[in-house]
Amino acid sequence: MKRCPECRRDYYDDTLFFCLDDGNRLLDGPGSFEGEKTAILSSLGGQMDAATMIHQSTAPSQAGANSVAVLPFSNLSGDPANEYLSDGLSEELLNALAKISGLQVAARTSAFSFKGRLANVKDIGAALNVSYVLVGSVRIAGSRMRISVNLESTHDGYQLWSEMYDRTLDDIFAVQDDIARTVVEELRTRLTGISANTIDAAGIGLEVADAFKGRATDPEAQRLMLLGRHYLDLTTFDDVQKAIDCFNEALTLDPNFALCWAELGRAFAVQAGSGWNSPADGFAQARDAVDRALSLEPDLAEAHALSGRILAAYEWDLYSAEAAYKRALELAPGSSTVLDGACIMAYKMGRLDEAIDLSRRVLEKDPLSSAFWHNLGLICQVAGRLPEAEKAYRRALELAPHRTRTATMLSIVLFDQERIDESLVTF
């Protein structure tokens, strides 16, 4: 084990070199100090990597009774080509629950970091600072699917609710609604102490319907959107074009599919931002798509967030971009993507304290995202809060040691603190 010589926190992971709280180099030490400990999750085959590390100091020590993580559902179909469906179903549920008032939902990056890994629910709860996890599996055979879901407590591993759905692919929307509604009912019951028989089930049903706003009416269009999103997240030249083809095919089937219009706009923005299309053409296409999404569904948070991105990145209308992100934040205050966009806008507008606060709110939901730790480090660095910047950059590197940009910024922070030798070694 190792110990921080300053705060005397013990670490049981020999791959760590610096304290996650104060940045001091760790020293070998005894295990007698009963402070916070860094836990390690074992992945398949007993291997360990930075993405599986749990840093309990990244979030409050006591998870809220309203906090939940949606883990990626297992694909039991025997065909890797169906992976996008099991992942897509999980992500749709996660995004919908994040829009429900009063729920704290772990973000996708952190929740999906456990995909394919062996970890018990208590360890996952500690990593993501949640009280409950939703786990499941999907088995597809022809036009039929079997979805099994469990809601489990991370404190004792107790199963609160489980259900199995044996349906056709055409029933996917009803299954999503039922799962989301039951999760909200269970958590509200435990949070308020109100009996499940008297809780406002009708009101929750309306909230869930509102959270799924903008989705398809045609199941095949929904499937194509999920496949397109899968390709888009791979972010290669060919895959982004495949995503655009999928989105266009989905929109041919369901022209009023607002969320798909927003995803199409995101794909065009990725093309333009990556230099795979001219900025003028790419962002114009993205603008047309997001405007179409908002004309169909004016309260679609994803579309307002994308509009803010286009306004800030290409049109340079920062005040309008800020208004777009503000609206997105009103509609989806629990979305880490929306929070991050609002954080970057506050940073660009020079409101650094607000940006730091928003960045920390993002990390409460996404504590295993190296990119978001890097963003917090950058904002703290610009604000002159160098010790906090150092701590954030080190956490980013613990999660993703290959981030050379983060290591470079850390070396500058060390240099600015006149720790020249450490800066040179880091650089």
C-alpha positions as MATLAB code, in Angstrom:
seq = 'MKRCPECRRDYYDDTLFFCLDDGNRLLDGPGSFEGEKTAILSSLGGQMDAATMIHQSTAPSQAGANSVAVLPFSNLSGDPANEYLSDGLSEELLNALAKISGLQVAARTSAFSFKGRLANVKDIGAALNVSYVLVGSVRIAGSRMRISVNLESTHDGYQLWSEMYDRTLDDIFAVQDDIARTVVEELRTRLTGISANTIDAAGIGLEVADAFKGRATDPEAQRLMLLGRHYLDLTTFDDVQKAIDCFNEALTLDPNFALCWAELGRAFAVQAGSGWNSPADGFAQARDAVDRALSLEPDLAEAHALSGRILAAYEWDLYSAEAAYKRALELAPGSSTVLDGACIMAYKMGRLDEAIDLSRRVLEKDPLSSAFWHNLGLICQVAGRLPEAEKAYRRALELAPHRTRTATMLSIVLFDQERIDESLVTF';
ca = [
       0.000    0.000    0.000;
       0.936    3.691   -0.248;
       0.215    6.726    1.899;
       0.007   10.453    1.265;
       2.544   12.177    3.556;
       0.327   15.276    3.806;
      -3.222   14.045    4.492;
      -2.150   10.488    5.464;
      -4.756    8.897    3.217;
      -3.969    5.251    2.420;
      -4.069    3.836   -1.116;
      -4.240    0.155   -1.945;
      -3.570    0.527   -5.659;
       0.127    0.331   -6.492;
      -0.445    1.938   -9.900;
      -1.207    5.319   -8.260;
       1.673    7.730   -7.712;
      -0.012   10.915   -6.485;
      -2.662   11.634   -3.846;
      -6.048   12.273   -5.413;
      -6.888   14.891   -2.783;
      -3.803   17.093   -2.523;
      -1.505   15.962   -5.363;
       1.442   14.959   -3.159;
       3.593   12.054   -4.283;
       2.613    8.860   -2.465;
       5.077    7.050   -0.195;
       5.146    3.442    0.930;
       3.428    3.135    4.279;
       1.651    0.865    6.765;
      -2.049    0.094    6.543;
      -3.013    1.288   10.013;
      -4.683    4.591    9.078;
      -8.473    4.176    8.907;
      -9.126    6.897    6.350;
     -10.746    6.690    2.934;
      -9.419    3.911    0.754;
      -9.217    3.628   -2.974;
     -10.949    0.465   -4.139;
     -10.056   -1.438   -7.267;
     -12.486   -3.296   -9.462;
     -11.259   -6.485  -11.061;
     -12.119   -6.780  -14.719;
     -12.418   -9.981  -16.683;
      -9.495  -12.329  -16.241;
      -8.286  -10.488  -13.153;
      -6.760   -7.681  -15.215;
      -6.992   -4.091  -13.987;
      -6.952   -0.811  -15.827;
      -7.423    2.834  -14.946;
     -10.986    2.983  -16.260;
     -12.133    0.501  -13.612;
     -10.667    2.338  -10.639;
     -13.039    3.674   -8.030;
     -12.039    6.939   -6.379;
     -14.424    7.409   -3.506;
     -13.252   10.976   -3.024;
     -14.644   12.003   -6.426;
     -18.176   12.191   -5.020;
     -19.965   12.683   -1.710;
     -19.457    9.777    0.680;
     -23.190    9.065    1.033;
     -25.144    8.353   -2.132;
     -28.620    9.851   -2.274;
     -31.695    7.633   -2.027;
     -32.773    9.042   -5.394;
     -29.571    8.072   -7.244;
     -29.404    5.325   -9.851;
     -27.094    4.032  -12.571;
     -28.305    2.286  -15.718;
     -25.642   -0.239  -16.678;
     -25.291   -1.413  -20.291;
     -27.631   -4.343  -20.840;
     -25.943   -7.617  -21.776;
     -26.407   -8.880  -25.319;
     -27.405  -12.551  -24.998;
     -28.379  -12.974  -28.630;
     -25.162  -14.726  -29.592;
     -24.683  -12.190  -32.386;
     -22.351   -9.220  -31.756;
     -24.251   -7.344  -34.470;
     -27.120   -6.952  -31.988;
     -24.908   -5.132  -29.477;
     -26.201   -1.753  -30.613;
     -29.731   -2.756  -29.596;
     -28.848   -3.778  -26.044;
     -26.632   -0.704  -25.625;
     -29.232    1.516  -27.252;
     -32.042    0.328  -25.004;
     -29.896    1.031  -21.935;
     -28.914    4.474  -23.182;
     -32.506    5.428  -24.028;
     -33.596    4.491  -20.498;
     -30.644    6.388  -18.994;
     -31.402    9.529  -21.004;
     -35.097    9.391  -20.105;
     -34.510    8.858  -16.380;
     -32.032   11.764  -16.363;
     -34.924   14.055  -17.337;
     -37.152   12.956  -14.441;
     -37.406   15.552  -11.682;
     -35.736   14.536   -8.429;
     -33.640   11.669   -9.822;
     -29.834   11.639   -9.858;
     -28.693    9.441  -12.748;
     -25.086    8.425  -13.405;
     -23.934    9.550  -16.840;
     -23.305    7.218  -19.743;
     -19.494    7.455  -19.804;
     -19.156    6.284  -16.209;
     -22.006    3.768  -16.248;
     -20.842    2.178  -19.508;
     -17.246    1.905  -18.250;
     -18.407   -1.275  -16.478;
     -19.411   -2.963  -19.717;
     -17.919   -6.450  -19.946;
     -16.393   -6.278  -16.476;
     -16.970   -8.332  -13.372;
     -17.958   -6.107  -10.476;
     -20.468   -6.437   -7.666;
     -23.136   -3.820   -7.164;
     -21.563   -2.476   -3.957;
     -18.347   -1.628   -5.820;
     -20.319   -0.043   -8.643;
     -22.306    2.002   -6.134;
     -19.094    3.269   -4.564;
     -17.600    4.143   -7.954;
     -20.634    6.009   -9.253;
     -21.966    7.222   -5.888;
     -25.423    5.757   -6.481;
     -27.777    3.834   -4.237;
     -29.316    1.684   -6.962;
     -28.358    0.096  -10.264;
     -30.571   -1.045  -13.107;
     -29.091   -4.105  -14.817;
     -30.512   -6.202  -17.594;
     -30.058   -8.380  -20.630;
     -31.507   -8.565  -24.122;
     -31.959  -11.702  -26.198;
     -33.190  -11.294  -29.781;
     -34.382  -14.128  -31.996;
     -35.934  -13.097  -35.289;
     -38.646  -10.549  -34.604;
     -38.915  -11.424  -30.918;
     -36.945  -10.153  -27.961;
     -36.665  -11.136  -24.327;
     -35.620   -8.344  -21.984;
     -34.785   -9.126  -18.367;
     -34.269   -6.242  -15.911;
     -33.401   -5.963  -12.223;
     -33.285   -2.934   -9.922;
     -30.781   -3.631   -7.131;
     -29.585   -1.808   -4.026;
     -25.863   -1.042   -3.989;
     -25.824   -1.032   -0.182;
     -26.707   -4.679    0.329;
     -27.179   -6.135   -3.168;
     -30.878   -6.697   -2.423;
     -33.082   -6.994   -5.496;
     -35.919   -4.470   -5.284;
     -37.702   -5.335   -8.490;
     -37.270   -7.634  -11.457;
     -39.256   -8.288  -14.595;
     -38.967  -10.243  -17.814;
     -40.543   -9.042  -21.051;
     -41.147  -11.511  -23.876;
     -42.311   -9.301  -26.723;
     -41.874   -8.504  -30.397;
     -39.593   -5.682  -31.516;
     -42.735   -3.664  -32.250;
     -43.390   -3.491  -28.487;
     -40.082   -1.807  -27.630;
     -41.710    1.515  -26.695;
     -44.152   -0.064  -24.257;
     -41.296   -1.988  -22.609;
     -39.193    1.161  -22.235;
     -42.122    3.035  -20.710;
     -42.884    0.254  -18.254;
     -39.268   -0.086  -17.086;
     -38.807    3.672  -16.636;
     -42.146    4.084  -14.862;
     -41.414    1.236  -12.439;
     -37.930    2.554  -11.608;
     -39.335    6.021  -10.873;
     -42.134    4.564   -8.730;
     -39.684    2.415   -6.736;
     -37.262    5.275   -6.084;
     -40.005    7.790   -5.260;
     -41.522    5.317   -2.807;
     -38.208    4.813   -1.032;
     -37.351    8.510   -1.085;
     -40.685    9.776    0.256;
     -41.813    6.824    2.337;
     -45.179    6.927    0.556;
     -46.773    3.553   -0.065;
     -46.451    2.240   -3.588;
     -50.239    1.855   -3.620;
     -50.863    5.545   -3.034;
     -48.028    7.131   -5.019;
     -49.192    9.171   -8.020;
     -48.766    6.519  -10.710;
     -50.680    8.555  -13.292;
     -48.464   11.579  -12.689;
     -45.338    9.450  -13.019;
     -46.684    8.047  -16.283;
     -46.983   11.576  -17.644;
     -43.447   12.404  -16.517;
     -42.090    9.316  -18.245;
     -43.976   10.121  -21.435;
     -42.536   13.636  -21.320;
     -39.018   12.235  -20.792;
     -39.321   10.129  -23.961;
     -40.490   13.154  -25.923;
     -39.316   13.272  -29.530;
     -38.903    9.543  -30.095;
     -40.192    7.570  -33.061;
     -43.647    6.191  -33.684;
     -42.257    3.514  -36.021;
     -40.234    0.734  -34.282;
     -38.043    0.204  -37.361;
     -37.211    3.915  -37.436;
     -36.262    3.645  -33.771;
     -34.001    0.660  -34.524;
     -32.299    2.537  -37.354;
     -31.759    5.563  -35.104;
     -30.081    3.369  -32.471;
     -27.869    1.795  -35.142;
     -26.974    5.236  -36.481;
     -26.116    6.467  -32.985;
     -23.859    3.417  -32.560;
     -21.969    4.289  -35.759;
     -21.794    7.980  -34.852;
     -20.188    7.237  -31.492;
     -17.353    5.387  -33.294;
     -16.388    8.763  -34.834;
     -14.525    7.623  -37.946;
     -15.013    9.032  -41.439;
     -16.799    5.927  -42.738;
     -18.840    5.304  -39.576;
     -20.170    8.863  -39.424;
     -21.341    8.509  -43.025;
     -23.023    5.199  -42.107;
     -24.725    6.993  -39.232;
     -26.057    9.683  -41.575;
     -27.392    6.987  -43.919;
     -29.166    5.255  -41.002;
     -30.682    8.514  -39.752;
     -31.916    9.434  -43.222;
     -33.457    5.975  -43.679;
     -35.186    6.286  -40.298;
     -36.533    9.714  -41.216;
     -37.888    8.367  -44.505;
     -39.962    5.931  -42.424;
     -40.890    8.495  -39.771;
     -40.419   12.113  -40.958;
     -41.692   13.467  -37.612;
     -38.996   11.671  -35.575;
     -37.646   14.777  -33.787;
     -34.875   13.035  -31.852;
     -33.537   11.488  -35.051;
     -33.428   14.919  -36.690;
     -31.320   16.081  -33.741;
     -28.995   13.072  -34.114;
     -28.677   13.784  -37.837;
     -27.711   17.351  -36.986;
     -25.104   16.048  -34.527;
     -23.644   13.820  -37.251;
     -23.355   16.759  -39.670;
     -21.680   18.820  -36.911;
     -19.191   16.009  -36.261;
     -18.400   15.857  -39.985;
     -17.799   19.597  -40.154;
     -15.823   19.721  -36.921;
     -13.589   16.848  -38.041;
     -12.812   18.400  -41.429;
     -14.740   15.685  -43.322;
     -17.015   18.335  -44.812;
     -16.614   22.056  -45.252;
     -17.632   24.016  -42.134;
     -20.051   26.131  -44.168;
     -21.856   23.131  -45.679;
     -21.644   20.861  -42.613;
     -22.873   23.345  -40.050;
     -25.581   24.613  -42.424;
     -26.858   21.024  -42.703;
     -26.631   20.653  -38.940;
     -28.581   23.889  -38.451;
     -31.318   22.750  -40.862;
     -31.646   19.418  -39.037;
     -31.790   20.918  -35.549;
     -34.315   23.534  -36.678;
     -36.466   20.711  -38.050;
     -36.189   18.864  -34.728;
     -37.265   21.952  -32.773;
     -40.157   22.654  -35.133;
     -41.439   19.144  -34.398;
     -40.650   19.166  -30.691;
     -39.898   22.638  -29.240;
     -39.016   21.188  -25.822;
     -36.426   18.658  -26.982;
     -33.400   19.216  -24.731;
     -30.990   17.441  -27.090;
     -31.916   19.790  -29.934;
     -31.477   22.942  -27.820;
     -28.045   21.700  -26.671;
     -26.977   21.017  -30.264;
     -28.249   24.436  -31.307;
     -26.044   25.965  -28.612;
     -23.064   24.028  -29.914;
     -23.599   25.254  -33.489;
     -24.153   28.848  -32.366;
     -20.955   28.842  -30.302;
     -18.628   26.779  -32.497;
     -19.505   28.104  -35.947;
     -21.855   31.069  -35.850;
     -19.967   32.752  -32.971;
     -23.191   34.017  -31.436;
     -22.261   33.333  -27.823;
     -25.254   35.068  -26.263;
     -27.732   33.046  -28.325;
     -25.701   29.902  -27.622;
     -25.910   30.613  -23.917;
     -29.687   31.006  -24.150;
     -29.945   27.689  -26.013;
     -27.944   25.867  -23.346;
     -29.978   27.538  -20.606;
     -33.156   26.187  -22.178;
     -31.617   22.725  -22.557;
     -30.617   22.824  -18.903;
     -34.167   23.730  -17.870;
     -35.496   20.751  -19.822;
     -32.847   18.219  -18.777;
     -31.053   19.420  -15.619;
     -29.746   15.909  -14.976;
     -28.037   15.442  -18.339;
     -24.238   15.468  -18.069;
     -23.962   16.398  -21.766;
     -26.187   19.439  -21.298;
     -24.414   20.393  -18.056;
     -21.040   20.161  -19.769;
     -22.212   22.374  -22.626;
     -23.505   24.961  -20.156;
     -20.208   24.721  -18.275;
     -18.160   25.412  -21.414;
     -20.427   28.370  -22.232;
     -19.904   29.880  -18.777;
     -16.152   29.393  -19.269;
     -16.218   31.108  -22.668;
     -18.200   34.004  -21.179;
     -15.586   34.439  -18.432;
     -17.808   33.360  -15.525;
     -15.215   31.014  -14.101;
     -16.756   30.362  -10.681;
     -20.024   29.353  -12.337;
     -18.105   27.182  -14.820;
     -16.280   25.408  -11.986;
     -19.556   24.791  -10.154;
     -21.172   23.357  -13.298;
     -18.090   21.238  -13.972;
     -18.306   19.711  -10.504;
     -21.989   18.982  -11.076;
     -21.034   17.160  -14.273;
     -18.487   15.070  -12.378;
     -21.017   14.133   -9.708;
     -22.847   12.326  -12.504;
     -19.823   11.237  -14.521;
     -16.935   10.640  -12.064;
     -15.084    8.226  -14.359;
     -14.882   10.590  -17.352;
     -11.298   11.600  -17.985;
     -12.431   14.306  -20.423;
     -14.602   16.028  -17.836;
     -11.790   15.954  -15.243;
      -9.548   17.568  -17.872;
     -12.148   20.293  -18.453;
     -12.308   21.036  -14.717;
      -8.516   21.250  -14.624;
      -8.468   23.703  -17.522;
     -11.069   25.994  -15.950;
      -9.321   25.954  -12.562;
      -6.005   26.691  -14.291;
      -7.427   29.730  -16.082;
      -8.989   30.869  -12.795;
      -5.575   30.715  -11.123;
      -6.634   27.895   -8.787;
      -3.532   25.870   -9.520;
      -3.700   23.223   -6.745;
      -7.259   22.372   -7.808;
      -6.186   22.288  -11.454;
      -3.349   19.907  -10.595;
      -5.687   17.601   -8.695;
      -8.180   17.506  -11.595;
      -5.485   16.839  -14.213;
      -4.024   14.025  -12.105;
      -7.423   12.379  -11.809;
      -7.873   12.639  -15.573;
      -4.534   10.900  -16.064;
      -5.339    8.179  -13.531;
      -8.399    7.333  -15.621;
      -6.696    7.744  -19.017;
      -2.867    7.737  -18.783;
      -2.589    8.196  -22.569;
      -3.998   11.754  -22.467;
      -0.864   13.626  -23.549;
      -2.747   16.923  -23.710;
      -3.653   16.555  -20.041;
      -0.065   15.679  -19.114;
       1.135   18.761  -20.991;
      -1.290   21.032  -19.130;
      -0.272   19.427  -15.828;
       3.380   20.179  -16.569;
       2.469   23.853  -17.102;
       0.545   23.959  -13.814;
       3.557   22.468  -12.007;
       5.856   24.990  -13.690;
       3.587   27.867  -12.643;
       3.865   26.600   -9.055;
       7.682   26.753   -9.446;
       8.008   22.965   -9.171;
      10.393   22.940  -12.101;
      11.863   19.447  -11.729;
       8.412   17.831  -11.481;
       7.254   19.879  -14.453;
      10.143   18.669  -16.615;
       9.582   15.039  -15.660;
       5.870   15.329  -16.446;
       6.534   17.072  -19.720;
];
